[in-house]
Amino acid sequence: MGSHYDVVVVGAGFAGLYAVHKMRDELGLDVQAFEAAGGVGGTWWWNRYPGARCDFESIHYSYSFSEEIQREWEWSERFAGQPEILAYLEWVADKLDVRRAFRFNTRVTSTTWDDKAARWIICTDDGATCTARFVVSCVGGLSVAKEPEFPGSETFRGELYRTSSWPHEPVDLTGKRVAVIGTGSTGIQVIQEIANEAAELTVFQRTPNFAAPLGNEPVDLAQRRWNAEHHAELRAGSRQHMIGVPYDPPSGPALAATPDERRRIFDKYWDRGGFRLLVSTFSDVIFNQQANETIAEYIRERIRERVKDPATAALLCPTDHPYASKRPPFETGYYEAYNLPHVHLVDVRSAPIEAITPTGVRTSSKSYEFDVIILATGFDVFTRPLLNLGLRGRDGLKLEDRWANGPTSYLGVQIAGFPNLFVINGPKSAVALYNVPLATEDNVNFVAAALARAIADKTATFEATYEAEEAWGRLCEGILNLTVIPHSKGSWYMGENIPGKARAAYFFSGGAPLYRAICAEIAHVGYGGFALDRVSAPIPPMVRLDPAAALLLGSMLARGMKPLDELNLDEVRAVAESLRELQLPGPAMRVETVEAPRARIYIPDRAGPLPVIVFYHGGGWISGSLDLADAPCRRLADENGAMVVSAHYRLAPEHSFPAATDDTFAALSWVWKHVSAYGGDPGRIVVMGESAGANLAAVAAIRARDAGIPLAGQVLIYPPIDPEASTASRTEFADGPFFTRAIGEKMWGAYLGGAELTELAAPSRASSLAGLAPALVLTLELDMSRDEAEDYAGALASAGVPVRLHRFDGLFHGVFNMSAFIPRVREMYASIGEFVATCKEQITEAA
Ligand code: NA7
């Protein structure tokens, strides 16, 4: 066996160059790297086809880790072409002196885990073998070309090129009859570039694409200087953006805008390039098919404006998939190319290509003759590059077998069963919708920190657990299913461009800020979801999130939301009020206002007397309002056929304990005495609250019992029960999601204002819970107050109180106010509905 290394890196693209630098120069490890190509550059070494260029601006589509590199390299165009990007990567490689770590023209053919020695055995196509403690795959997601489905390529007597392995020497197309097969990002770049060069150009299109103008232009000296001076702020903005570029945030939902407003916004971002048309226009185009259709039709209109022949324009207009459900391409003069007399468009959807013949292309309806055929038919993405490494993990497990039903991974970084193998931008990573160089740096940094930890702790094996992989897979799939992406057909996004390949979520679509936050949390909790020397750390809360809750959290992070505990009082109050934007609107109904005690009474149009819900809003006793509770109260009234009295109470710290409990109990007493005047039934009162309001409701139920006020029920929606509770959930969810222990402690502190803790603040301290109204306690899996609320439910039951406890998995504190974005909040309403119905029945039976 050959040499042994700390790390073997495979690939010399953006990822491989940075990984070698990081592992070798920063961690001081002994690194050997392999690259199949003759030089550095990865994608940009291979894809030398005419017109190849990036479609994220080069100032963003470049490394951010080095101040020096960012300052010294100047891009000549907004979106650099392949030669300039390759020159940049070669320059970086020299600057970091990483070339000497690589063996070029060397392909890894097998990678086998040796369990006894806890190391990898790597064989290469030059017959050499070496071993390594860790393997870091930097082989890229789009590096293996798709094999054409049609036979006969080898029989063609003209020149046949694949865009992904284009010759190094110039290809002269002048005076030639040229065919291009494929109209994805690549095909579009080639077609617009060679349209004026070829004598005849025939484009074989199976599916038209939604291409938008790239907006490329030279970068003048002043702009270059500005870019060099401002890279730090540009990068900070990028890392907080969903796709890793500092583009404008969207203007709210398209469906809430008028057609004129939509037009104005689409016009504004139409030709500014990059992914602005997708991410800076409207927030719902990627989630809602109807909203998506507004942008899709806008693009179709623009295509029809530019292509003179209506039949050709119609062929170029996509109608079978939503915009951005396939990777959106960008163009410069692409559509105008079809106005040239020697450029022809052939629809191979209606008449598929059957074969490449010695003289050209044969479709099911016709034969065509060509001098040159260019295949731009795409890639076998994400999985094939890794499968080609010949990976065998623990107990000889073949990666092919592991992935028989589609790819699995944890974060895209590790695959269970393959210890010490790390993947940069692997399947189910964020890279497909995240500016590649930044996604790459994030992954390399994560892996480097993991390696450093393993080395410091003398950990022999570092691997993702199967459970973590499953949880991650569920999250990826769940988020993807909230988007329009699964409505595409034949997209590499879903693995569907390769016949027979498993349809699955091939990437994480929750956006860069959420992905980064999840990775940070995982590292922070000691690599949760990974097993170090087979001892696994628990899967962190963010990986267990409900997909819609995860997406909402991601968009809050993208908006720069600070942790709640870092906010001052006014900011906390503003955040609480802003939650109204996250609520589904409540139905219209009669609303009465009462001044003393201050309350709003929601009265649905039903025959009375109506059962009554007395509702207390949440907000940690320091924030929240009747306005915050407005939409939920309308919905509760409507769904339960009940009158809802939303009661005001004074807020801390201006009015600390016992102001809030006194106010809420006073409101309850008033309701009992006066509600019949409004059509409510004082014999059927359910007291209910959310969060701090639920604490107040629980206390009000105790005070009602003691004062002889009959209650039909109490509904406690994730109540905080006792500030001194010492529970597992308090520790596990101390850092969130969303609601943290620190903000919880601040709220309790403000509410109590130094007062002694009694049953009027912490209901579990009551001398007896017997005789209380039947209770429904709703708790959330990922909430620090979960366990104290469930313990309280247990204590109520032990005291003989009928109790229903309903725990919702994947949700975090506060979601009751986020019904517009988290569909599963409706399950909470359903649970309340069932309980309130039982309360009504019980009372009727008793009567
Ligand atoms: P894409 O986006 O997968 O596009 C491949 C194109 O090739 C697409 O238009 C396909 O049509 C077409 N194709 C594939 N197979 C056939 C057959 N058998 N017959 C006719 N046409 C076919 O790959 P690209 O290289 O353009 O882009 C890949 C990524 O690189 C891009 O998304 C960026 O991230 C960079 P189909 O749509 O399947 O009908």
GROMACS .gro file of N, CA, C and O in nm, residues 318-375:
model
  232
  318PRO      N    1  -4.247   2.846  -2.264
  318PRO     CA    2  -4.274   2.729  -2.181
  318PRO      C    3  -4.416   2.733  -2.126
  318PRO      O    4  -4.463   2.839  -2.083
  319THR      N    5  -4.481   2.620  -2.128
  319THR     CA    6  -4.616   2.615  -2.072
  319THR      C    7  -4.634   2.493  -1.981
  319THR      O    8  -4.739   2.478  -1.920
  320ASP      N    9  -4.532   2.409  -1.973
  320ASP     CA   10  -4.554   2.284  -1.899
  320ASP      C   11  -4.488   2.280  -1.761
  320ASP      O   12  -4.490   2.178  -1.696
  321HIS      N   13  -4.428   2.391  -1.721
  321HIS     CA   14  -4.370   2.389  -1.585
  321HIS      C   15  -4.366   2.532  -1.530
  321HIS      O   16  -4.354   2.627  -1.606
  322PRO      N   17  -4.377   2.547  -1.399
  322PRO     CA   18  -4.373   2.681  -1.340
  322PRO      C   19  -4.234   2.743  -1.356
  322PRO      O   20  -4.133   2.670  -1.363
  323TYR      N   21  -4.230   2.875  -1.358
  323TYR     CA   22  -4.102   2.945  -1.363
  323TYR      C   23  -4.018   2.907  -1.241
  323TYR      O   24  -4.069   2.904  -1.129
  324ALA      N   25  -3.889   2.878  -1.268
  324ALA     CA   26  -3.791   2.845  -1.162
  324ALA      C   27  -3.813   2.707  -1.101
  324ALA      O   28  -3.744   2.671  -1.006
  325SER      N   29  -3.909   2.629  -1.154
  325SER     CA   30  -3.917   2.491  -1.107
  325SER      C   31  -3.807   2.410  -1.174
  325SER      O   32  -3.769   2.302  -1.129
  326LYS      N   33  -3.757   2.461  -1.286
  326LYS     CA   34  -3.631   2.413  -1.344
  326LYS      C   35  -3.532   2.526  -1.324
  326LYS      O   36  -3.572   2.642  -1.316
  327ARG      N   37  -3.407   2.499  -1.323
  327ARG     CA   38  -3.307   2.601  -1.298
  327ARG      C   39  -3.320   2.712  -1.405
  327ARG      O   40  -3.304   2.684  -1.525
  328PRO      N   41  -3.352   2.837  -1.365
  328PRO     CA   42  -3.374   2.939  -1.468
  328PRO      C   43  -3.245   2.979  -1.538
  328PRO      O   44  -3.145   3.010  -1.473
  329PRO      N   45  -3.245   2.978  -1.671
  329PRO     CA   46  -3.127   3.022  -1.745
  329PRO      C   47  -3.130   3.174  -1.772
  329PRO      O   48  -3.235   3.237  -1.755
  330PHE      N   49  -3.019   3.227  -1.815
  330PHE     CA   50  -3.010   3.371  -1.847
  330PHE      C   51  -2.951   3.384  -1.987
  330PHE      O   52  -2.878   3.297  -2.033
  331GLU      N   53  -2.985   3.495  -2.053
  331GLU     CA   54  -2.948   3.504  -2.195
  331GLU      C   55  -2.910   3.646  -2.233
  331GLU      O   56  -2.944   3.743  -2.165
  332THR      N   57  -2.843   3.654  -2.347
  332THR     CA   58  -2.808   3.782  -2.407
  332THR      C   59  -2.831   3.768  -2.557
  332THR      O   60  -2.751   3.708  -2.628
  333GLY      N   61  -2.946   3.815  -2.604
  333GLY     CA   62  -2.976   3.805  -2.746
  333GLY      C   63  -3.018   3.666  -2.791
  333GLY      O   64  -3.019   3.636  -2.911
  334TYR      N   65  -3.052   3.581  -2.695
  334TYR     CA   66  -3.091   3.443  -2.732
  334TYR      C   67  -3.214   3.442  -2.820
  334TYR      O   68  -3.217   3.378  -2.926
  335TYR      N   69  -3.317   3.514  -2.778
  335TYR     CA   70  -3.443   3.507  -2.854
  335TYR      C   71  -3.427   3.572  -2.992
  335TYR      O   72  -3.485   3.525  -3.090
  336GLU      N   73  -3.347   3.679  -2.999
  336GLU     CA   74  -3.327   3.745  -3.128
  336GLU      C   75  -3.256   3.652  -3.227
  336GLU      O   76  -3.272   3.667  -3.349
  337ALA      N   77  -3.179   3.557  -3.177
  337ALA     CA   78  -3.108   3.464  -3.267
  337ALA      C   79  -3.208   3.394  -3.359
  337ALA      O   80  -3.179   3.365  -3.475
  338TYR      N   81  -3.329   3.370  -3.305
  338TYR     CA   82  -3.428   3.297  -3.386
  338TYR      C   83  -3.490   3.385  -3.496
  338TYR      O   84  -3.564   3.335  -3.580
  339ASN      N   85  -3.457   3.514  -3.495
  339ASN     CA   86  -3.503   3.601  -3.604
  339ASN      C   87  -3.408   3.594  -3.724
  339ASN      O   88  -3.438   3.650  -3.830
  340LEU      N   89  -3.292   3.530  -3.704
  340LEU     CA   90  -3.195   3.520  -3.815
  340LEU      C   91  -3.243   3.413  -3.913
  340LEU      O   92  -3.291   3.306  -3.871
  341PRO      N   93  -3.229   3.440  -4.043
  341PRO     CA   94  -3.284   3.345  -4.141
  341PRO      C   95  -3.217   3.208  -4.138
  341PRO      O   96  -3.279   3.108  -4.174
  342HIS      N   97  -3.092   3.202  -4.091
  342HIS     CA   98  -3.023   3.072  -4.095
  342HIS      C   99  -3.032   2.997  -3.962
  342HIS      O  100  -2.965   2.895  -3.943
  343VAL      N  101  -3.114   3.049  -3.867
  343VAL     CA  102  -3.130   2.977  -3.740
  343VAL      C  103  -3.269   2.913  -3.737
  343VAL      O  104  -3.370   2.979  -3.761
  344HIS      N  105  -3.269   2.782  -3.710
  344HIS     CA  106  -3.395   2.706  -3.717
  344HIS      C  107  -3.421   2.638  -3.582
  344HIS      O  108  -3.328   2.588  -3.519
  345LEU      N  109  -3.547   2.634  -3.547
  345LEU     CA  110  -3.586   2.568  -3.421
  345LEU      C  111  -3.667   2.443  -3.455
  345LEU      O  112  -3.766   2.450  -3.528
  346VAL      N  113  -3.621   2.330  -3.401
  346VAL     CA  114  -3.691   2.204  -3.427
  346VAL      C  115  -3.747   2.152  -3.295
  346VAL      O  116  -3.673   2.138  -3.197
  347ASP      N  117  -3.875   2.124  -3.294
  347ASP     CA  118  -3.939   2.074  -3.172
  347ASP      C  119  -3.921   1.922  -3.164
  347ASP      O  120  -3.977   1.848  -3.246
  348VAL      N  121  -3.842   1.878  -3.068
  348VAL     CA  122  -3.824   1.733  -3.055
  348VAL      C  123  -3.907   1.676  -2.940
  348VAL      O  124  -3.884   1.565  -2.895
  349ARG      N  125  -4.004   1.755  -2.897
  349ARG     CA  126  -4.105   1.699  -2.805
  349ARG      C  127  -4.205   1.619  -2.891
  349ARG      O  128  -4.236   1.505  -2.860
  350SER      N  129  -4.250   1.684  -3.002
  350SER     CA  130  -4.350   1.617  -3.085
  350SER      C  131  -4.285   1.509  -3.173
  350SER      O  132  -4.348   1.409  -3.205
  351ALA      N  133  -4.161   1.529  -3.210
  351ALA     CA  134  -4.092   1.428  -3.294
  351ALA      C  135  -3.954   1.406  -3.233
  351ALA      O  136  -3.857   1.472  -3.269
  352PRO      N  137  -3.942   1.313  -3.138
  352PRO     CA  138  -3.817   1.295  -3.063
  352PRO      C  139  -3.698   1.253  -3.150
  352PRO      O  140  -3.716   1.192  -3.256
  353ILE      N  141  -3.581   1.287  -3.101
  353ILE     CA  142  -3.458   1.242  -3.168
  353ILE      C  143  -3.449   1.090  -3.150
  353ILE      O  144  -3.462   1.039  -3.039
  354GLU      N  145  -3.427   1.022  -3.262
  354GLU     CA  146  -3.415   0.876  -3.254
  354GLU      C  147  -3.270   0.831  -3.257
  354GLU      O  148  -3.233   0.734  -3.193
  355ALA      N  149  -3.189   0.904  -3.333
  355ALA     CA  150  -3.049   0.860  -3.345
  355ALA      C  151  -2.963   0.972  -3.401
  355ALA      O  152  -3.013   1.064  -3.467
  356ILE      N  153  -2.834   0.960  -3.371
  356ILE     CA  154  -2.737   1.039  -3.445
  356ILE      C  155  -2.688   0.945  -3.557
  356ILE      O  156  -2.655   0.829  -3.532
  357THR      N  157  -2.691   0.995  -3.677
  357THR     CA  158  -2.658   0.911  -3.793
  357THR      C  159  -2.519   0.951  -3.843
  357THR      O  160  -2.462   1.050  -3.797
  358PRO      N  161  -2.465   0.881  -3.938
  358PRO     CA  162  -2.333   0.920  -3.991
  358PRO      C  163  -2.335   1.062  -4.047
  358PRO      O  164  -2.233   1.131  -4.046
  359THR      N  165  -2.452   1.109  -4.090
  359THR     CA  166  -2.454   1.242  -4.154
  359THR      C  167  -2.525   1.349  -4.070
  359THR      O  168  -2.524   1.466  -4.107
  360GLY      N  169  -2.586   1.311  -3.962
  360GLY     CA  170  -2.655   1.414  -3.885
  360GLY      C  171  -2.746   1.358  -3.778
  360GLY      O  172  -2.707   1.270  -3.701
  361VAL      N  173  -2.870   1.406  -3.774
  361VAL     CA  174  -2.964   1.370  -3.668
  361VAL      C  175  -3.092   1.321  -3.733
  361VAL      O  176  -3.141   1.381  -3.828
  362ARG      N  177  -3.146   1.210  -3.678
  362ARG     CA  178  -3.274   1.162  -3.728
  362ARG      C  179  -3.376   1.171  -3.615
  362ARG      O  180  -3.353   1.120  -3.505
  363THR      N  181  -3.485   1.241  -3.644
  363THR     CA  182  -3.595   1.244  -3.548
  363THR      C  183  -3.702   1.149  -3.598
  363THR      O  184  -3.690   1.090  -3.706
  364SER      N  185  -3.809   1.136  -3.523
  364SER     CA  186  -3.913   1.041  -3.565
  364SER      C  187  -3.984   1.090  -3.691
  364SER      O  188  -4.056   1.013  -3.755
  365SER      N  189  -3.959   1.217  -3.731
  365SER     CA  190  -4.030   1.262  -3.852
  365SER      C  191  -3.937   1.300  -3.967
  365SER      O  192  -3.980   1.313  -4.080
  366LYS      N  193  -3.806   1.316  -3.938
  366LYS     CA  194  -3.722   1.370  -4.045
  366LYS      C  195  -3.572   1.345  -4.016
  366LYS      O  196  -3.534   1.330  -3.899
  367SER      N  197  -3.491   1.347  -4.124
  367SER     CA  198  -3.345   1.340  -4.105
  367SER      C  199  -3.284   1.475  -4.141
  367SER      O  200  -3.329   1.541  -4.234
  368TYR      N  201  -3.180   1.513  -4.067
  368TYR     CA  202  -3.112   1.641  -4.087
  368TYR      C  203  -2.964   1.614  -4.108
  368TYR      O  204  -2.907   1.524  -4.044
  369GLU      N  205  -2.902   1.696  -4.193
  369GLU     CA  206  -2.758   1.677  -4.217
  369GLU      C  207  -2.678   1.790  -4.156
  369GLU      O  208  -2.716   1.908  -4.167
  370PHE      N  209  -2.567   1.753  -4.092
  370PHE     CA  210  -2.484   1.854  -4.024
  370PHE      C  211  -2.336   1.826  -4.042
  370PHE      O  212  -2.295   1.712  -4.064
  371ASP      N  213  -2.257   1.934  -4.027
  371ASP     CA  214  -2.111   1.919  -4.020
  371ASP      C  215  -2.066   1.905  -3.874
  371ASP      O  216  -1.966   1.840  -3.844
  372VAL      N  217  -2.143   1.971  -3.787
  372VAL     CA  218  -2.106   1.973  -3.643
  372VAL      C  219  -2.231   1.948  -3.560
  372VAL      O  220  -2.337   2.006  -3.587
  373ILE      N  221  -2.216   1.862  -3.458
  373ILE     CA  222  -2.327   1.843  -3.361
  373ILE      C  223  -2.273   1.878  -3.222
  373ILE      O  224  -2.165   1.830  -3.181
  374ILE      N  225  -2.347   1.962  -3.152
  374ILE     CA  226  -2.306   2.001  -3.016
  374ILE      C  227  -2.410   1.947  -2.918
  374ILE      O  228  -2.529   1.977  -2.930
  375LEU      N  229  -2.365   1.867  -2.824
  375LEU     CA  230  -2.456   1.811  -2.723
  375LEU      C  231  -2.449   1.897  -2.597
  375LEU      O  232  -2.344   1.908  -2.534
   0.00000   0.00000   0.00000
